XYZ file of C-alpha atoms in Angstrom:
678
model
C 17.599 12.867 26.340
C 16.445 15.791 26.459
C 12.832 17.277 24.979
C 12.375 20.902 23.896
C 10.272 22.956 25.170
C 7.892 22.640 22.265
C 7.914 18.602 22.432
C 7.093 19.154 26.417
C 4.043 21.119 25.967
C 2.401 18.603 23.670
C 3.397 15.920 25.733
C 1.054 17.137 28.725
C -1.280 15.527 28.888
C 0.044 12.097 27.575
C 1.640 12.423 30.942
C -1.199 12.812 32.993
C -2.293 9.398 31.422
C -4.590 10.592 28.905
C -5.261 9.818 25.245
C -3.953 12.033 22.252
C -3.131 12.953 18.922
C 0.744 14.774 18.873
C 0.520 16.452 15.700
C 3.913 18.450 14.716
C 5.564 19.098 11.554
C 7.967 16.196 10.281
C 11.446 16.283 11.740
C 9.940 18.158 14.957
C 10.947 15.201 16.881
C 6.824 13.166 17.561
C 9.106 10.081 17.872
C 11.173 11.186 20.668
C 8.177 12.712 22.733
C 6.293 9.098 22.543
C 9.240 7.614 23.666
C 9.943 9.755 25.993
C 6.002 9.355 27.340
C 6.566 5.555 27.059
C 9.410 5.568 29.299
C 7.303 7.931 31.797
C 4.580 5.417 31.232
C 6.651 2.371 32.631
C 8.060 4.377 35.142
C 5.469 5.323 36.607
C 2.411 2.749 36.055
C 2.126 -0.960 37.687
C 2.126 -3.916 35.485
C 3.260 -1.766 32.219
C 3.060 -3.249 28.941
C 3.639 -0.418 26.197
C 3.232 -1.434 21.893
C 3.791 0.559 19.323
C 1.717 0.104 16.110
C 3.640 1.208 12.755
C 2.736 0.926 9.340
C 5.503 0.264 7.819
C 8.073 -2.687 8.456
C 11.031 -0.250 7.575
C 9.700 1.637 10.374
C 10.271 -0.778 13.366
C 13.868 -1.125 12.850
C 14.137 2.715 13.193
C 11.701 3.093 15.787
C 13.340 0.309 18.273
C 16.603 3.535 18.120
C 14.656 6.184 19.186
C 13.071 4.213 21.998
C 16.193 2.124 23.045
C 17.954 5.068 23.687
C 15.488 7.141 25.008
C 14.473 3.930 27.820
C 18.185 3.111 28.152
C 18.321 -0.161 28.685
C 16.141 -0.243 31.710
C 13.543 -1.899 30.203
C 12.859 -5.105 27.549
C 12.287 -4.082 24.381
C 11.634 -6.720 21.257
C 10.433 -6.376 17.635
C 8.210 -8.061 15.491
C 7.321 -6.953 11.808
C 6.562 -9.758 9.128
C 10.283 -10.155 7.480
C 11.774 -11.951 10.724
C 10.547 -15.409 9.404
C 10.335 -18.203 12.246
C 9.569 -17.007 15.767
C 8.192 -17.284 18.468
C 4.315 -16.853 19.044
C 2.702 -13.116 19.851
C 1.523 -13.428 22.409
C 4.395 -14.650 23.977
C 6.489 -12.310 23.334
C 3.801 -10.255 24.745
C 4.208 -11.463 27.624
C 7.915 -11.535 28.009
C 8.705 -7.843 27.176
C 7.489 -4.317 28.524
C 7.521 -2.817 25.306
C 6.451 -4.209 21.545
C 7.831 -2.185 18.441
C 5.394 -4.255 15.292
C 3.780 -4.091 11.759
C -0.248 -2.890 12.864
C -1.134 -6.054 11.080
C 0.618 -8.473 12.900
C -1.156 -7.467 16.300
C -4.613 -7.711 14.377
C -3.583 -10.897 13.440
C -2.862 -11.324 17.186
C -6.059 -9.926 18.294
C -7.674 -12.575 16.630
C -5.409 -16.678 16.856
C -6.544 -19.106 18.189
C -3.325 -20.343 19.616
C -2.280 -19.312 23.020
C 1.082 -18.699 22.045
C 0.267 -16.000 19.675
C -2.924 -14.342 21.018
C -2.924 -11.620 22.809
C -5.825 -9.525 24.425
C -5.886 -5.346 23.495
C -6.030 -5.424 27.638
C -2.578 -6.891 27.921
C -1.388 -3.545 27.035
C -0.899 -0.735 29.275
C -0.271 1.719 26.383
C -0.740 1.978 22.782
C 1.084 4.351 20.329
C -0.386 4.222 16.986
C 2.581 5.880 14.640
C 1.469 7.726 11.121
C -2.228 7.588 13.072
C -3.530 9.517 10.193
C -4.774 6.007 8.896
C -7.165 5.213 11.557
C -10.100 5.633 10.046
C -12.844 3.308 7.070
C -11.706 -0.043 7.287
C -7.934 -0.001 7.259
C -6.194 -2.202 9.998
C -5.608 0.324 12.801
C -9.255 1.508 12.010
C -9.944 -1.848 12.579
C -7.775 -2.271 15.540
C -9.000 0.669 18.047
C -12.812 -0.612 16.585
C -11.999 -3.184 19.146
C -10.972 -0.584 21.215
C -14.009 0.600 21.031
C -16.280 -1.810 21.728
C -14.887 -2.507 24.629
C -15.528 1.107 25.961
C -18.679 1.194 24.723
C -19.324 -2.280 26.801
C -17.050 -0.664 29.818
C -14.369 -3.488 29.673
C -11.925 -2.172 32.131
C -8.836 -1.815 32.029
C -8.054 -0.039 28.332
C -5.220 0.907 26.792
C -4.120 4.618 27.079
C -3.807 5.528 23.383
C -1.180 8.266 21.672
C -1.663 9.062 18.183
C 1.195 10.564 16.099
C 0.739 12.224 12.861
C 2.227 15.960 10.791
C -1.000 15.110 8.789
C -4.906 14.745 10.049
C -5.404 15.165 5.962
C -8.987 16.973 5.338
C -10.904 13.201 4.303
C -11.678 14.676 0.680
C -13.177 17.298 1.879
C -13.337 20.898 0.406
C -14.806 23.196 2.548
C -14.281 24.332 6.614
C -16.909 22.126 8.399
C -16.402 19.184 6.419
C -12.409 19.081 7.253
C -13.790 19.735 10.616
C -16.139 16.800 10.865
C -13.042 15.063 9.603
C -10.736 15.294 12.052
C -13.413 15.096 14.980
C -14.103 11.175 13.583
C -10.226 10.278 13.857
C -10.088 12.132 17.211
C -13.234 9.605 17.833
C -11.725 6.187 16.228
C -8.303 7.289 18.695
C -10.922 7.744 21.837
C -8.796 11.323 21.639
C -9.099 14.049 24.283
C -7.333 16.492 22.397
C -5.517 16.740 19.330
C -2.036 18.608 20.690
C -0.234 21.208 18.583
C 2.376 23.880 20.262
C 0.935 27.072 20.987
C 2.765 28.712 23.659
C 6.019 26.917 22.310
C 5.330 27.196 18.324
C 7.858 29.938 17.898
C 10.617 27.455 19.057
C 8.651 24.780 17.129
C 9.554 27.103 13.331
C 13.245 28.358 15.146
C 13.818 23.898 15.225
C 12.191 22.953 11.721
C 12.292 24.447 8.381
C 10.728 24.098 5.806
C 12.058 23.116 2.429
C 12.346 25.399 -0.497
C 9.248 24.770 -2.914
C 9.669 24.988 -6.443
C 7.491 24.168 -9.571
C 9.747 22.900 -12.601
C 7.264 22.811 -15.522
C 7.506 21.498 -18.839
C 6.036 21.402 -21.892
C 4.543 18.391 -23.850
C 6.338 16.265 -25.498
C 5.604 18.229 -29.282
C 5.996 15.755 -32.301
C 5.672 12.733 -30.094
C 5.048 9.747 -33.187
C 5.261 7.630 -30.459
C 2.467 7.975 -29.098
C 0.683 8.812 -32.000
C 2.037 5.442 -33.314
C 0.135 3.850 -30.291
C -3.170 5.091 -30.315
C -3.320 4.027 -33.557
C -2.821 1.107 -32.412
C -5.584 1.428 -29.771
C -8.277 2.441 -32.081
C -7.881 -0.644 -34.213
C -8.775 -2.025 -31.232
C -11.572 -0.283 -30.143
C -12.646 -0.763 -33.891
C -12.798 -4.296 -32.789
C -15.075 -3.897 -29.920
C -17.373 -2.508 -32.175
C -18.197 -0.301 -29.317
C -19.015 3.084 -29.802
C -19.947 4.433 -26.599
C -16.247 4.292 -24.836
C -14.349 6.680 -24.337
C -11.058 6.839 -26.404
C -9.527 8.683 -23.518
C -6.219 7.180 -24.649
C -2.612 7.551 -21.933
C -5.126 8.290 -19.091
C -6.181 6.860 -15.560
C -9.342 7.485 -16.130
C -9.405 5.152 -19.012
C -7.174 2.352 -17.329
C -10.691 2.265 -14.988
C -13.214 1.636 -18.171
C -10.939 -1.743 -19.344
C -10.563 -2.703 -16.103
C -15.015 -2.368 -15.682
C -14.587 -4.034 -19.112
C -12.904 -6.873 -18.441
C -14.856 -7.486 -15.274
C -18.232 -6.938 -17.096
C -16.615 -9.113 -20.269
C -15.855 -12.397 -18.225
C -18.775 -12.122 -16.217
C -20.938 -12.510 -19.530
C -19.011 -15.119 -21.133
C -18.046 -12.337 -23.703
C -14.397 -14.465 -24.467
C -12.623 -11.919 -26.606
C -13.747 -8.417 -25.764
C -12.473 -9.509 -22.031
C -8.482 -10.252 -24.106
C -9.231 -6.853 -26.202
C -10.463 -4.470 -22.823
C -6.922 -6.558 -21.445
C -4.616 -5.659 -23.928
C -5.840 -2.250 -24.752
C -4.936 -1.804 -20.794
C -1.453 -3.360 -21.606
C -1.006 -0.525 -23.781
C -2.100 2.793 -22.049
C 0.013 1.111 -19.209
C 2.234 1.720 -21.804
C 1.076 5.599 -22.921
C 1.185 6.457 -19.214
C 5.177 4.820 -18.911
C 6.005 6.794 -21.606
C 4.075 9.998 -20.025
C 6.456 9.465 -17.548
C 9.723 8.586 -18.575
C 10.662 7.057 -22.042
C 9.487 5.760 -24.905
C 12.093 2.519 -24.640
C 10.478 1.803 -21.389
C 6.911 2.107 -22.669
C 8.092 -0.563 -25.208
C 10.236 -2.887 -22.990
C 6.491 -3.086 -20.848
C 5.054 -4.259 -24.092
C 7.602 -6.532 -25.366
C 7.702 -8.465 -21.744
C 4.083 -8.864 -22.050
C 3.793 -10.098 -25.251
C 6.649 -12.479 -24.342
C 4.765 -13.434 -20.986
C 1.677 -14.162 -23.457
C 3.193 -16.766 -25.832
C 4.985 -18.375 -23.356
C 2.076 -19.052 -20.680
C -1.149 -19.251 -22.691
C -1.528 -22.712 -24.141
C -5.414 -22.000 -25.457
C -5.546 -18.636 -27.928
C -9.085 -17.117 -29.039
C -9.175 -15.105 -31.840
C -8.594 -12.456 -30.349
C -5.272 -13.408 -29.035
C -4.152 -14.074 -32.299
C -5.234 -11.062 -33.397
C -3.674 -9.099 -30.992
C -0.223 -10.582 -31.390
C -0.024 -9.758 -34.932
C -0.423 -6.734 -34.258
C 1.868 -6.141 -32.413
C 4.438 -7.838 -34.357
C 3.287 -6.411 -37.314
C 3.998 -2.689 -35.745
C 7.515 -3.842 -33.521
C 10.059 -2.871 -35.163
C 8.407 0.826 -36.481
C 7.630 0.579 -32.687
C 11.754 0.361 -31.233
C 12.619 2.839 -34.436
C 9.958 5.223 -33.158
C 11.250 4.760 -29.707
C 14.393 4.937 -29.642
C 14.610 8.100 -32.626
C 11.238 10.252 -31.355
C 11.484 13.655 -28.640
C 12.873 13.064 -25.426
C 10.664 13.674 -22.583
C 11.076 16.893 -21.626
C 10.397 16.375 -17.585
C 12.886 13.693 -17.963
C 15.325 16.544 -19.096
C 14.172 18.810 -16.754
C 14.833 16.258 -13.732
C 18.153 15.790 -15.214
C 19.034 19.829 -14.629
C 18.061 19.321 -11.336
C 20.220 16.605 -10.331
C 23.060 18.229 -11.606
C 22.736 21.560 -9.671
C 21.872 20.407 -6.355
C 24.205 17.470 -6.821
C 27.150 19.228 -8.806
C 27.357 21.450 -6.746
C 30.475 20.475 -3.348
C 29.052 19.168 -0.316
C 27.034 16.437 -0.017
C 23.250 16.038 -1.242
C 21.280 13.512 -0.341
C 17.539 13.352 -2.186
C 15.113 11.223 -3.235
C 13.030 11.087 -6.147
C 8.714 10.000 -5.419
C 7.065 8.191 -8.930
C 3.634 6.669 -8.665
C 4.561 2.741 -9.716
C 7.106 0.686 -9.313
C 7.579 0.144 -13.214
C 8.079 3.922 -13.565
C 10.661 3.512 -10.856
C 12.805 0.902 -12.782
C 12.194 2.534 -15.328
C 13.396 6.374 -13.896
C 16.676 4.287 -12.211
C 17.873 2.792 -15.921
C 17.778 6.434 -16.806
C 19.703 7.568 -14.300
C 22.173 5.005 -15.076
C 22.413 5.942 -18.825
C 22.058 9.045 -19.371
C 24.738 10.013 -20.376
C 24.928 13.770 -18.928
C 24.830 12.348 -15.377
C 27.667 9.778 -16.192
C 30.179 12.719 -14.566
C 28.091 13.649 -11.431
C 28.738 11.974 -8.032
C 24.538 10.506 -8.302
C 24.007 6.829 -6.595
C 20.864 5.606 -6.831
C 19.346 2.865 -5.758
C 15.446 1.429 -6.213
C 13.271 1.732 -2.900
C 9.839 0.165 -3.770
C 6.666 -2.108 -2.327
C 7.504 -5.308 -0.748
C 3.960 -6.849 -1.450
C 4.833 -9.466 -4.267
C 2.960 -8.425 -7.275
C 1.961 -10.550 -10.809
C 2.596 -6.991 -13.046
C 5.645 -5.311 -11.451
C 8.295 -5.823 -9.956
C 9.013 -5.831 -6.038
C 11.695 -5.623 -3.527
C 11.780 -7.929 -0.145
C 11.728 -6.474 3.184
C 14.962 -7.004 3.742
C 16.209 -5.141 0.487
C 14.402 -2.263 1.861
C 15.531 -2.320 5.138
C 19.804 -2.708 3.386
C 18.895 0.191 1.026
C 17.719 2.647 3.804
C 20.466 1.723 6.228
C 23.221 2.644 2.855
C 21.688 5.791 1.982
C 21.430 6.506 5.688
C 25.158 5.704 5.970
C 26.227 7.707 2.487
C 26.529 5.034 0.483
C 23.808 5.363 -1.195
C 22.984 9.078 -2.296
C 19.512 9.382 -4.121
C 17.125 6.914 -3.957
C 14.031 6.137 -6.493
C 10.819 5.321 -4.360
C 7.167 4.939 -4.658
C 4.870 5.498 -1.459
C 6.089 3.091 0.193
C 9.331 5.995 2.022
C 6.675 9.377 2.149
C 6.218 8.358 5.725
C 8.234 7.945 8.766
C 11.833 7.615 7.246
C 14.381 9.853 9.053
C 17.528 11.157 6.676
C 18.682 14.162 8.656
C 21.404 14.820 5.950
C 17.914 14.691 3.410
C 18.276 17.992 1.797
C 16.798 17.039 -2.197
C 12.595 16.285 -2.773
C 11.479 15.483 -6.129
C 8.264 14.672 -5.933
C 8.588 13.401 -10.186
C 4.704 14.699 -11.880
C 2.908 12.860 -8.978
C -1.077 12.954 -8.653
C -1.426 12.193 -4.873
C -3.961 13.475 -2.150
C -2.788 16.180 0.729
C -1.372 13.912 3.395
C 1.567 12.242 0.253
C 2.420 15.729 -0.607
C 3.169 16.733 3.405
C 4.495 13.135 3.720
C 6.866 13.672 0.951
C 8.249 17.460 1.364
C 8.830 16.316 5.087
C 11.730 14.052 4.019
C 13.515 16.735 3.661
C 14.932 16.879 6.451
C 18.761 19.217 6.144
C 18.485 23.213 6.292
C 18.865 25.271 3.420
C 16.864 21.572 2.159
C 14.837 21.736 -1.955
C 11.502 20.507 -2.422
C 10.769 20.284 -6.531
C 7.586 19.429 -8.521
C 8.369 18.587 -11.717
C 5.004 18.269 -14.136
C 3.651 19.271 -17.347
C 1.940 22.438 -17.617
C -2.042 22.890 -17.387
C -1.405 19.415 -16.122
C -3.801 17.453 -13.939
C -0.730 16.949 -11.734
C 0.030 20.915 -11.608
C -3.580 21.105 -10.671
C -3.468 19.299 -8.081
C -0.233 19.796 -6.465
C -2.012 23.030 -6.150
C -5.336 22.372 -4.990
C -3.187 20.059 -1.770
C -1.579 23.494 -0.507
C -4.922 24.589 -0.191
C -5.977 22.089 1.599
C -3.323 21.857 3.725
C -4.138 25.532 5.058
C -7.990 23.716 5.386
C -6.520 21.024 7.309
C -4.826 23.627 9.682
C -7.405 25.946 10.110
C -10.160 22.636 10.796
C -7.696 21.352 13.283
C -7.410 24.819 15.248
C -11.287 24.540 15.307
C -11.229 21.221 17.159
C -8.957 22.446 19.040
C -10.623 25.651 19.984
C -14.269 23.663 20.976
C -16.251 24.251 23.761
C -14.595 20.930 25.774
C -17.698 19.610 27.052
C -19.158 20.223 22.841
C -16.138 18.325 22.094
C -16.929 15.325 24.013
C -20.320 14.964 22.902
C -19.593 14.683 20.063
C -16.968 11.931 19.897
C -18.807 9.988 21.720
C -22.202 10.702 20.002
C -19.461 9.802 16.859
C -18.276 6.151 18.976
C -21.462 5.074 19.211
C -22.013 5.614 14.824
C -19.068 3.636 14.556
C -19.773 0.749 16.836
C -23.484 0.297 15.083
C -21.357 0.991 11.485
C -19.616 -2.246 12.188
C -21.899 -4.342 14.005
C -24.112 -3.360 10.142
C -21.521 -3.800 8.117
C -20.572 -6.986 10.022
C -24.506 -8.341 9.694
C -24.253 -7.282 5.328
C -20.666 -9.581 5.143
C -22.352 -11.838 7.242
C -25.828 -12.314 4.757
C -23.345 -11.694 1.654
C -21.560 -14.798 2.777
C -24.513 -16.577 2.549
C -26.554 -15.706 -0.234
C -25.906 -19.195 -1.985
C -24.866 -22.547 -0.918
C -21.390 -23.184 -1.575
C -21.754 -26.237 -3.812
C -24.368 -24.529 -5.597
C -21.677 -22.465 -6.970
C -18.956 -23.381 -9.635
C -15.349 -22.414 -10.329
C -14.315 -21.700 -13.866
C -11.063 -19.970 -14.721
C -11.387 -15.843 -15.721
C -9.443 -16.908 -19.232
C -11.556 -20.236 -20.943
C -14.699 -20.362 -18.276
C -13.875 -23.771 -17.702
C -15.237 -25.106 -14.551
C -13.071 -26.268 -12.473
C -14.486 -26.982 -8.979
C -17.837 -25.785 -6.152
C -17.633 -23.096 -3.735
C -17.669 -26.353 -1.827
C -13.551 -27.029 -2.332
C -13.001 -23.954 -0.615
C -10.751 -23.914 2.988
C -9.298 -20.299 4.296
C -6.066 -21.139 6.001
C -5.107 -18.656 8.638
C -7.827 -16.794 7.671
C -6.426 -15.190 4.698
C -5.213 -18.009 1.658
C -8.075 -20.230 -0.149
C -7.236 -23.472 -0.925
C -8.688 -26.085 -3.240
C -9.234 -29.165 -1.250
C -10.819 -31.877 -3.728
C -7.530 -33.951 -4.710
C -9.306 -34.363 -8.164
C -8.864 -30.345 -8.776
C -4.951 -31.289 -9.751
C -6.375 -32.823 -13.067
C -7.261 -28.779 -14.042
C -3.708 -27.155 -13.767
C 0.328 -26.805 -14.080
C 2.990 -26.157 -11.449
C 6.449 -24.633 -12.692
C 9.670 -26.082 -11.720
C 10.798 -23.046 -10.067
C 9.472 -21.383 -6.284
C 7.699 -18.678 -6.438
C 9.899 -16.144 -4.211
C 8.409 -14.226 -1.738
C 10.067 -11.534 0.856
C 8.959 -13.311 3.887
C 9.011 -16.271 6.165
C 5.747 -17.744 7.141
C 5.545 -19.699 10.095
C 3.067 -22.581 9.344
C 4.074 -23.368 5.233
C 6.390 -22.456 2.388
C 5.767 -21.437 -1.585
C 5.952 -23.696 -3.814
C 5.688 -23.721 -7.692
C 3.118 -21.248 -9.175
C -0.153 -22.324 -10.741
C -1.660 -21.996 -14.120
C -4.974 -23.632 -15.857
C -3.704 -26.994 -17.882
C -6.884 -25.935 -20.565
C -5.469 -22.337 -21.192
C -2.196 -21.114 -19.466
C -3.960 -18.762 -17.193
C -1.912 -17.865 -14.479
C -3.778 -19.020 -10.746
C -2.184 -18.345 -8.055
C 0.813 -20.668 -5.856
C 1.175 -23.866 -4.571
C 1.701 -24.132 -0.994
C 3.691 -26.510 0.990
C 1.683 -26.299 4.574
C 2.982 -28.941 7.270
C 4.265 -31.139 3.810
C 1.062 -30.895 2.397
C 0.997 -29.611 -1.396
C -1.663 -27.137 -1.804
C -3.316 -25.054 -4.314
C -4.287 -21.691 -3.336
C -5.839 -19.426 -6.019
C -5.916 -15.649 -6.480
C -9.359 -14.726 -6.179
C -9.168 -12.860 -9.803
C -8.062 -16.079 -11.758
C -11.833 -17.018 -10.798
C -15.226 -16.680 -12.171
C -18.469 -17.807 -9.680
C -20.661 -19.674 -12.220
C -23.778 -19.059 -8.978
C -27.680 -19.727 -9.732
C -28.152 -16.219 -10.805
C -25.573 -15.514 -13.300
C -21.989 -14.917 -13.604
C -19.184 -12.767 -10.721
C -16.115 -11.529 -10.062
C -15.453 -11.367 -7.039
C -12.676 -8.688 -6.480
C -12.231 -10.243 -2.577
C -12.320 -14.051 -1.789
C -13.427 -11.796 2.172
C -16.428 -10.598 -0.289
C -18.082 -14.286 -2.415
C -21.981 -14.919 -1.809
C -20.957 -18.233 -0.084
C -19.502 -19.288 3.147
C -15.856 -20.744 2.785
C -14.821 -22.867 6.086
C -11.345 -22.616 8.308
C -8.913 -25.571 6.912
C -9.063 -28.366 9.440
C -4.974 -29.991 9.248
C -6.110 -32.906 10.809
C -10.092 -33.771 9.762
C -7.693 -33.369 6.424
C -5.339 -35.836 6.211
C -6.849 -38.062 7.428
C -9.871 -38.156 4.539
C -6.777 -37.979 1.730
C -4.684 -40.132 3.171
C -6.389 -42.823 4.793
C -5.673 -44.939 1.832
C -2.112 -45.173 3.262
C -3.949 -47.424 6.467
C -3.368 -51.096 6.316
C -6.169 -52.838 7.099
């Protein structure tokens, strides 16, 4: 497999063993260039071992195909991802293979694992390839791994792997001025211990010849006017606000800013023991979600989400507060009118614009293939339903399917990782010709025939813009941005175009720096980063020692009933928090049907969902761990009553007391002792 001249140019320092970032546009062959570096590394370095890190499960399979073609069967390759089910340990596979391709989370778990079969050290590898390396910042899993690298580097631990980063979009790190963007690029280079960020200079014309940007078009529309359905939802929200008696609250309904406000209100109400106020805030968020869905897709889709919410409330809640009864009645009293307005109101102008784009692109000769990007899983589902039902699209050859995130969520539907792989396979083969996708498809997805990309009413940063645009790989591709005239989304997209140019200027400035000055800056940034992590670790440890675990009560977030203490909690696999007190079972019910999850775990499988026996609030799920049935709790389902007041934690890792690891043998000895015979 021959490389193009611009690819040879950018990999030259890597072939000499230097750490670099390859910065090439999407579709210009970064993965092929990296595969060649890996091949030469395996050929020339004694005891070489390569690990390729990706940030999306579906990229594991895609990268295996590219690396396998390059390595031509001469070296043992294996892949690891979260959907594999039972498998040998990471460490075992690393010892048996020459090249591993895996999600970054699995390497991080292996680095931390105490089990010999699973554990691996970073210096077991001689080359570390980091795909989409612009994610190596702050507390991302990429940066956690690379922070280990930097700590070992500063301790002069030898040997360390060579690092090869790949990106099309380093970004600006929220900077809007050149100095700030340069600082961001330098920090990225420091995090990846980069000798130089490489892009074609001599062979730049050949790159431009091979790499065609899609033709960008702004497809803008007016707002719905009149909009009786949205007006009705806002009147209902006004009534809820009147009940709250909090005139200081903003009534900027149907915005993400308003959503943040009511989320914060529900948190402070819970901490203050204000049950009714918390319920009003939770229901206001659902109405706001409905307004956002209505703005994105159809009124009937917005009404469906509200109906589903209230059906679930009735089905699960066993203790109903006065505020909840009033809110249920409010919706019931207006549901028929909302249904009438949803079915007889004006069409969404954005959907009308999208319909014309699809009719033009998919009604023309050829074999078009496209992706529509939207913000949420819910809007993706609604758009697919619209595609299937819209009369004007029934005569057009559109074969569409979803491509959304694999993470489980109680609020929105999801796909399993196997579902994702199957959809991508069908899209690549042409069985499907249109994907309705969330950001899961933005990065790395390589479909050479894709020639239509629509960003549908999105409010994102410049990295997402560059990545989504890059999915249009075919010649004479179209990239459409659909939005309302004068909207925040339109202003943000125009800002992103300016930020992309700023990013290019910042990278050029870093490339032109004097090498000695550059290296000095990188060393300083690396020392600062290591010190910062040490300080943060000390702060976390201090935070976890604010209170003794037995002095913190666990309360149901909804009904405030005390159900246990912090000392009842244990950690399984470092992340899942279970309550090991045998008396805890009197406080919850377990559903008959097991929770469906998109992956198979090594030592456990999911049982039923668990809900508060007193009020019906969803708490988490039952874990069947080596035949033991243990309740796993969501942190947001519990309120913590500390000696200094109540708090609602966002993550279990941020609770103000220490949670120890689960000891299987100790638990069995303590809780199964009554089965022994005297």
